[in-house]
Amino acid sequence: MIIRSRAPLRISFGGGGTEIDPYRTNHGGEVLSTTISLYAYSTILDSPNSNSVTFKASDLSIVETYKIKELFSKKNILKRSKLAIHVALYIEVIKDLGNSFNKAIEIITFCDAPPGSGLGSSSTLTVAMIQAYNRKYNLNLNNDEIAQKAFYVERIILGLKGGQQDQYAASFGGFNHLFF
């Protein structure tokens, strides 16, 4: 089975940075943004190898394959990976599923904008991957839950700096006036 998803990148008109702590916590944040016709894509395929998972960022020409047990037993795996968001998200989703699901998969991603473009590409990519997992494993996550999970993986698990507007814009799409 092949699962595909995409999420739109965004541009911000105003308020960018107000959704970043400590400003957000102390004063609240407010952002005006819209998504554009550039996307991050995610594809999930069942892996031919029942003991491994492969992460491919085709736009970056990076491929990493891990034994499934290795992903759940080694603590420093995220620090070594060039695809830490892919790996952290896989671990987060799979650990909540239990043992009744096929964990041997290939995750292929591509983004129309390069990292550091200012369009929220990494968060949009995270949202696209969560949407694919949502479909593959019938997680029944709504747009708000998808945005929250993307924020959690990026900001809490991985400690990446940034705010929340990117995850919400990518998850909901369209023109957004967001309050934090």
CSV table of C-alpha atoms in Angstrom, one decimal, residues 5-175:
chain,number,residue,atom,x,y,z
A,5,SER,CA,0.2,13.4,1.7
A,6,ARG,CA,1.2,17.0,1.2
A,7,ALA,CA,1.0,20.1,3.3
A,8,PRO,CA,1.3,23.7,2.1
A,9,LEU,CA,4.1,26.1,2.9
A,10,ARG,CA,3.2,29.5,4.3
A,11,ILE,CA,4.1,33.2,4.2
A,12,SER,CA,3.6,35.4,7.1
A,13,PHE,CA,2.2,39.0,6.8
A,14,GLY,CA,2.7,40.0,10.4
A,15,GLY,CA,3.2,38.9,13.9
A,16,GLY,CA,5.9,36.4,13.1
A,17,GLY,CA,8.0,35.9,16.3
A,18,THR,CA,5.2,36.7,18.7
A,19,GLU,CA,4.3,33.0,18.8
A,20,ILE,CA,7.8,32.2,20.2
A,21,ASP,CA,8.5,31.8,23.9
A,22,PRO,CA,9.0,33.7,26.1
A,23,TYR,CA,7.1,36.4,24.3
A,24,ARG,CA,4.1,34.1,23.7
A,25,THR,CA,3.9,33.0,27.3
A,26,ASN,CA,4.3,36.6,28.7
A,27,HIS,CA,2.1,38.5,26.2
A,28,GLY,CA,0.4,36.1,23.9
A,29,GLY,CA,1.0,35.9,20.2
A,30,GLU,CA,-0.9,36.8,17.1
A,31,VAL,CA,0.1,36.0,13.5
A,32,LEU,CA,-1.5,36.7,10.1
A,33,SER,CA,-0.4,34.2,7.4
A,34,THR,CA,-1.5,32.4,4.4
A,35,THR,CA,-0.4,29.2,2.7
A,36,ILE,CA,0.9,29.2,-0.8
A,37,SER,CA,1.1,26.8,-3.8
A,38,LEU,CA,4.4,25.2,-2.7
A,39,TYR,CA,4.3,22.0,-0.7
A,40,ALA,CA,6.0,19.4,1.5
A,41,TYR,CA,5.3,15.9,0.4
A,42,SER,CA,5.4,12.6,2.3
A,43,THR,CA,5.0,9.0,1.0
A,44,ILE,CA,4.8,5.9,3.1
A,45,LEU,CA,5.4,2.5,1.6
A,46,ASP,CA,5.6,-0.9,3.2
A,47,SER,CA,9.2,-2.0,3.4
A,48,PRO,CA,10.4,-5.1,1.7
A,49,ASN,CA,12.6,-5.7,4.8
A,50,SER,CA,10.5,-6.6,7.8
A,51,ASN,CA,13.1,-5.6,10.3
A,52,SER,CA,14.0,-2.0,9.1
A,53,VAL,CA,12.7,1.4,8.4
A,54,THR,CA,14.1,3.7,5.7
A,55,PHE,CA,13.9,7.5,5.6
A,56,LYS,CA,14.5,9.2,2.3
A,57,ALA,CA,14.7,13.0,1.9
A,58,SER,CA,14.7,13.0,-1.9
A,59,ASP,CA,15.2,16.8,-2.2
A,60,LEU,CA,18.3,16.6,0.0
A,61,SER,CA,19.6,13.3,-1.4
A,62,ILE,CA,19.8,11.8,2.1
A,63,VAL,CA,18.8,8.1,2.8
A,64,GLU,CA,19.0,6.5,6.3
A,65,THR,CA,18.0,2.9,7.1
A,66,TYR,CA,17.7,1.6,10.7
A,67,LYS,CA,16.8,-1.7,12.3
A,68,ILE,CA,13.5,-1.1,14.1
A,69,LYS,CA,14.9,-2.3,17.4
A,70,GLU,CA,17.9,0.1,17.0
A,71,LEU,CA,15.5,3.0,16.8
A,72,PHE,CA,13.9,2.2,20.1
A,73,SER,CA,17.0,1.1,22.0
A,74,LYS,CA,19.7,3.7,21.3
A,75,LYS,CA,19.4,7.1,23.0
A,76,ASN,CA,21.8,9.1,20.8
A,77,ILE,CA,20.2,8.1,17.5
A,78,LEU,CA,18.6,11.5,17.0
A,79,LYS,CA,21.8,13.3,17.5
A,80,ARG,CA,23.5,11.2,14.8
A,81,SER,CA,20.7,11.4,12.2
A,82,LYS,CA,20.7,13.9,9.4
A,83,LEU,CA,16.9,13.3,9.3
A,84,ALA,CA,16.2,13.7,13.0
A,85,ILE,CA,12.6,15.0,12.4
A,86,HIS,CA,11.8,11.9,10.3
A,87,VAL,CA,13.3,9.6,13.0
A,88,ALA,CA,11.8,11.3,16.0
A,89,LEU,CA,8.4,11.4,14.4
A,90,TYR,CA,8.5,7.7,13.5
A,91,ILE,CA,9.5,6.8,17.1
A,92,GLU,CA,6.8,9.0,18.5
A,93,VAL,CA,4.0,7.6,16.3
A,94,ILE,CA,5.1,3.9,16.5
A,95,LYS,CA,5.6,3.8,20.3
A,96,ASP,CA,1.9,4.8,20.7
A,97,LEU,CA,0.7,2.1,18.3
A,98,GLY,CA,1.8,-1.0,20.1
A,99,ASN,CA,2.9,-4.2,18.4
A,100,SER,CA,-0.1,-4.9,16.2
A,101,PHE,CA,1.0,-2.7,13.3
A,102,ASN,CA,3.5,-3.1,10.5
A,103,LYS,CA,6.4,-0.9,11.6
A,104,ALA,CA,8.7,-1.8,8.6
A,105,ILE,CA,8.1,1.1,6.3
A,106,GLU,CA,9.8,3.5,3.9
A,107,ILE,CA,9.2,7.2,4.4
A,108,ILE,CA,10.0,9.4,1.4
A,109,THR,CA,9.8,13.1,1.7
A,110,PHE,CA,10.3,16.1,-0.7
A,111,CYS,CA,9.9,19.8,-0.1
A,112,ASP,CA,9.4,22.5,-2.8
A,113,ALA,CA,11.4,25.0,-0.7
A,114,PRO,CA,14.8,24.4,0.8
A,115,PRO,CA,15.6,24.4,4.5
A,116,GLY,CA,16.0,27.9,5.8
A,117,SER,CA,13.8,29.5,3.2
A,118,GLY,CA,11.6,31.2,5.8
A,119,LEU,CA,8.5,29.5,4.5
A,120,GLY,CA,8.2,27.0,7.4
A,121,SER,CA,9.5,24.1,5.4
A,122,SER,CA,10.6,21.8,8.3
A,123,SER,CA,7.3,22.2,10.2
A,124,THR,CA,5.4,21.7,7.0
A,125,LEU,CA,7.3,18.6,6.3
A,126,THR,CA,6.6,17.3,9.8
A,127,VAL,CA,2.8,18.0,9.2
A,128,ALA,CA,2.9,16.2,5.9
A,129,MET,CA,4.5,13.1,7.5
A,130,ILE,CA,2.0,13.1,10.4
A,131,GLN,CA,-0.9,13.3,7.8
A,132,ALA,CA,0.6,10.2,6.1
A,133,TYR,CA,0.9,8.3,9.4
A,134,ASN,CA,-2.6,9.4,10.2
A,135,ARG,CA,-3.9,7.8,7.1
A,136,LYS,CA,-1.7,4.7,7.2
A,137,TYR,CA,-2.5,3.8,10.8
A,138,ASN,CA,-6.0,5.3,11.1
A,139,LEU,CA,-5.0,7.6,14.0
A,140,ASN,CA,-8.1,9.8,13.6
A,141,LEU,CA,-6.1,13.0,14.3
A,142,ASN,CA,-7.8,16.2,13.4
A,143,ASN,CA,-5.9,19.3,12.1
A,144,ASP,CA,-5.4,20.8,15.6
A,145,GLU,CA,-4.0,17.5,16.9
A,146,ILE,CA,-1.7,17.2,13.9
A,147,ALA,CA,-0.4,20.7,14.5
A,148,GLN,CA,0.1,20.0,18.2
A,149,LYS,CA,2.0,16.7,17.5
A,150,ALA,CA,4.2,18.5,15.0
A,151,PHE,CA,5.0,21.2,17.5
A,152,TYR,CA,5.7,18.6,20.2
A,153,VAL,CA,8.1,16.6,18.1
A,154,GLU,CA,10.0,19.6,16.8
A,155,ARG,CA,10.1,21.9,19.8
A,156,ILE,CA,9.9,19.5,22.8
A,157,ILE,CA,11.5,16.2,21.7
A,158,LEU,CA,14.1,17.7,19.3
A,159,GLY,CA,14.5,21.1,21.0
A,160,LEU,CA,14.4,22.9,17.7
A,161,LYS,CA,14.0,26.7,18.1
A,162,GLY,CA,10.8,28.3,16.7
A,163,GLY,CA,7.2,29.1,17.3
A,164,GLN,CA,3.9,27.5,16.4
A,165,GLN,CA,2.6,29.3,13.4
A,166,ASP,CA,4.2,27.0,10.8
A,167,GLN,CA,2.6,23.8,12.2
A,168,TYR,CA,-0.9,25.4,12.3
A,169,ALA,CA,-0.7,27.0,8.9
A,170,ALA,CA,0.5,23.7,7.3
A,171,SER,CA,-2.1,21.7,9.1
A,172,PHE,CA,-5.1,23.9,8.4
A,173,GLY,CA,-4.0,25.6,5.1
A,174,GLY,CA,-5.5,28.8,3.7
A,175,PHE,CA,-5.6,32.3,5.2
